[in-house]
CSV table of C-alpha atoms in Angstrom, one decimal:
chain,number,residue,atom,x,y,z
A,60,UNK,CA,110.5,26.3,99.7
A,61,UNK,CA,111.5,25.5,96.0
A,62,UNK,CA,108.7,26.9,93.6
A,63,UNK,CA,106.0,25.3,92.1
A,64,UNK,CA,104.9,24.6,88.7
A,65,UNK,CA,101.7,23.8,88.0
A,66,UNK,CA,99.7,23.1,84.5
A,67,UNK,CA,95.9,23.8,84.8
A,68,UNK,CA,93.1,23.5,82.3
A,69,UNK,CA,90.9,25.7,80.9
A,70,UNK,CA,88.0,26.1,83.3
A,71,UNK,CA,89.8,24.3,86.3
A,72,UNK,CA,89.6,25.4,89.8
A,73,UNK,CA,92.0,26.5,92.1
A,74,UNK,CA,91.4,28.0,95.5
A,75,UNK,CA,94.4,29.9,96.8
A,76,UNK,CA,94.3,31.0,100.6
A,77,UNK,CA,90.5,30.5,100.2
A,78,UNK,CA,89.9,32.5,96.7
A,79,UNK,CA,88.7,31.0,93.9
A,80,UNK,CA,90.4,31.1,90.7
A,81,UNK,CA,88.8,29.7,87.8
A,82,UNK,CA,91.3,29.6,84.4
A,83,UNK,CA,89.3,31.0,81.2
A,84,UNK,CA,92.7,29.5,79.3
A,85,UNK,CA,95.5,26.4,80.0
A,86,UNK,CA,97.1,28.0,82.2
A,87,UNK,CA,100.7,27.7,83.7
A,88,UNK,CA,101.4,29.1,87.0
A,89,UNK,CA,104.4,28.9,89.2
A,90,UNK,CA,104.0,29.4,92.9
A,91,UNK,CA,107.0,31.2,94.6
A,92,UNK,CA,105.8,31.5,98.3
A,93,UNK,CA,104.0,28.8,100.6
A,94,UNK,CA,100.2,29.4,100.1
A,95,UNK,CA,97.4,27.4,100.8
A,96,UNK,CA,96.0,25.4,97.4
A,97,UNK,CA,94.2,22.8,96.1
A,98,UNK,CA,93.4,22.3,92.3
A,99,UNK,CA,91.0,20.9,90.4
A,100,UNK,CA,89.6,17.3,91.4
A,101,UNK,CA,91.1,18.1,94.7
A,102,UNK,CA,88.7,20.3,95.2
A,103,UNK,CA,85.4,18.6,97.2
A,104,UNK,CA,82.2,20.4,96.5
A,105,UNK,CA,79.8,20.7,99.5
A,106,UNK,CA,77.0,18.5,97.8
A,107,UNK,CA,79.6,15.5,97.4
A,108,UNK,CA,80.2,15.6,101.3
A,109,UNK,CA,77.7,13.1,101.8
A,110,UNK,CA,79.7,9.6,103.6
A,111,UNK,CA,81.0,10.1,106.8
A,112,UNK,CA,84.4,9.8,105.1
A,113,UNK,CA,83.6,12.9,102.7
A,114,UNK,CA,82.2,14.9,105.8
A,115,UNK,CA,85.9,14.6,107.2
A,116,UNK,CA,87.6,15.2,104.3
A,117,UNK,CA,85.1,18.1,103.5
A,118,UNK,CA,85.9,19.8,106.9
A,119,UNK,CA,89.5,19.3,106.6
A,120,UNK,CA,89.5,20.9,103.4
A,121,UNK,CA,87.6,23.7,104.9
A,122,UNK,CA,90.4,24.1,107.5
A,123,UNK,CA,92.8,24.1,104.8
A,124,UNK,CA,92.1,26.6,102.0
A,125,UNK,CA,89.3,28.3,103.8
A,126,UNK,CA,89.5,31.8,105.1
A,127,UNK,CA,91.2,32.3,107.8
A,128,UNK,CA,88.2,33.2,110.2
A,129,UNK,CA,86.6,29.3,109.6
A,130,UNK,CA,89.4,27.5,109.6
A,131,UNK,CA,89.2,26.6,113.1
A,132,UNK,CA,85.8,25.7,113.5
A,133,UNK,CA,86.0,23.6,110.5
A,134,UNK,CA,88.9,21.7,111.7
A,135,UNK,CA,86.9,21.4,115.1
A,136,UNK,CA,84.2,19.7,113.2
A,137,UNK,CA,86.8,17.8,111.6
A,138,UNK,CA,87.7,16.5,115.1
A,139,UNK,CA,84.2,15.7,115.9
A,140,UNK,CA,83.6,13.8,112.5
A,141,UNK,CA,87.0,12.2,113.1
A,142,UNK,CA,85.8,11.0,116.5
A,143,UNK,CA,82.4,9.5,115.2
A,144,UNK,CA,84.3,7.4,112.4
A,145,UNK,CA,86.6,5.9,114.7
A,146,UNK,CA,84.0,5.0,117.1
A,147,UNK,CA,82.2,3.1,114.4
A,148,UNK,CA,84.6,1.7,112.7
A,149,UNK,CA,85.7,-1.7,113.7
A,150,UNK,CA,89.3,-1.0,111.5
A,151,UNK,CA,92.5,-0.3,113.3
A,152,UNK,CA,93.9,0.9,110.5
A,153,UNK,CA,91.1,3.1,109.5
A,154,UNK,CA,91.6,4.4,113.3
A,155,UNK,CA,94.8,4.7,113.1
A,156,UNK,CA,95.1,6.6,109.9
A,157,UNK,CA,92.3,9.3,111.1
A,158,UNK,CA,94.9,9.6,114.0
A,159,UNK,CA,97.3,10.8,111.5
A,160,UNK,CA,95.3,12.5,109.8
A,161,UNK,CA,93.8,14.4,112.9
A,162,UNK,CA,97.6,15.2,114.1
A,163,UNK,CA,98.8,16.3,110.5
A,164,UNK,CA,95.9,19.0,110.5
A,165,UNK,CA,96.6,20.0,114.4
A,166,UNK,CA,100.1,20.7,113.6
A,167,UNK,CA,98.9,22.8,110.4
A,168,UNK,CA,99.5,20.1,107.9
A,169,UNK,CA,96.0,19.6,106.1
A,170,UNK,CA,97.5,18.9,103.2
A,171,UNK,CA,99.0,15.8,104.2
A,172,UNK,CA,95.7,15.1,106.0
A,173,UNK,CA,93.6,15.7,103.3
A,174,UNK,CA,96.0,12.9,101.5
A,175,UNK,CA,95.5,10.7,104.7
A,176,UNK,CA,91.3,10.7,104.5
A,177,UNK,CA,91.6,10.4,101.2
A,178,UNK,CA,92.7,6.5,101.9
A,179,UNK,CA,89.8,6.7,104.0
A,180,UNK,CA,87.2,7.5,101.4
A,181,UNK,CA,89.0,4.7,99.5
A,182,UNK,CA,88.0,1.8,101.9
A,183,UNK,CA,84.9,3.5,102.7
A,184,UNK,CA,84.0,2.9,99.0
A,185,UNK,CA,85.3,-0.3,98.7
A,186,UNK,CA,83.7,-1.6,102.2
A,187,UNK,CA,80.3,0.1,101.3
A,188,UNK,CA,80.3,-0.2,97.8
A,189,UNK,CA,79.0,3.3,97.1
A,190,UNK,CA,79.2,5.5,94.3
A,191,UNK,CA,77.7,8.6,96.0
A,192,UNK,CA,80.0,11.7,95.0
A,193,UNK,CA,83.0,11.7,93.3
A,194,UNK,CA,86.8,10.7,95.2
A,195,UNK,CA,88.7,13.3,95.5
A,196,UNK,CA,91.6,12.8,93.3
A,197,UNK,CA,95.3,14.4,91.9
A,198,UNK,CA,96.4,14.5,95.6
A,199,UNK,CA,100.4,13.5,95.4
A,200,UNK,CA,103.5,14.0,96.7
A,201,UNK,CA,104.2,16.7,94.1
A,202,UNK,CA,101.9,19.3,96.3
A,203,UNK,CA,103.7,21.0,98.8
């Protein structure tokens, strides 16, 4: 793995192998080792978990950075929310993405996932129109 440098804000986020970090200062880190991460507006608070596309995204997240004892059962309920959209959806893309998605976070790839539902929340927004919550956002090709 080539390192990582990232550039974070004064009183960003950023959850590390499920600890919180909060930066009292801009801050620039490099990460020399694979760890599990997300920054900032990555980040989905419990309270914004509130479309059936956020629930997923929420419990993938969980499976992600979480600690390693609810990691499982958070990407089992990322299953069963999986499931549940793709019953009600009457997109095959939508399906077919949440497939992706489903497989990327089996094989220990929630980042890419997370990416995945991401698109998700997207149409959800633009098919429902809501503004509930905030999208998660800053999720690239830069994060490894």
């Amino acid at each position: 793995m080539s390192n990582l440098v990232l550039e974070l804000r004064q009183g960003e986020v950023m959850i590390v192998n499920g600890a919180p970090i909060r930066f009292r200062t801009r801050s620039r880190i490099e990460l020399t080792a694979k760890a599990r991460f997300l920054f900032g507006k990555q980040i989905m608070p419990p309270d914004q978990a509130d479309t059936p596309a956020r629930r997923i995204y929420f419990a993938l997240q969980s499976a992600y950075i979480g600690e390693e004892q609810e990691r499982e059962a958070a990407l089992e309920t990322a299953r069963h929310f999986i499931n549940e959209f793709q019953e009600a959806t009457t997109s095959n893309m939508v399906r077919t993405i949440l497939s992706q998605a489903l497989v990327a976070a089996e094989e220990d790839d929630c980042y890419q996932a997370l990416k995945l539902v991401r698109r998700i929340i997207q149409h959800e927004t633009s098919v429902t129109g809501s503004t509930i919550g905030k999208h998660p956002e800053g999720i690239d090709e830069k994060h490894a």
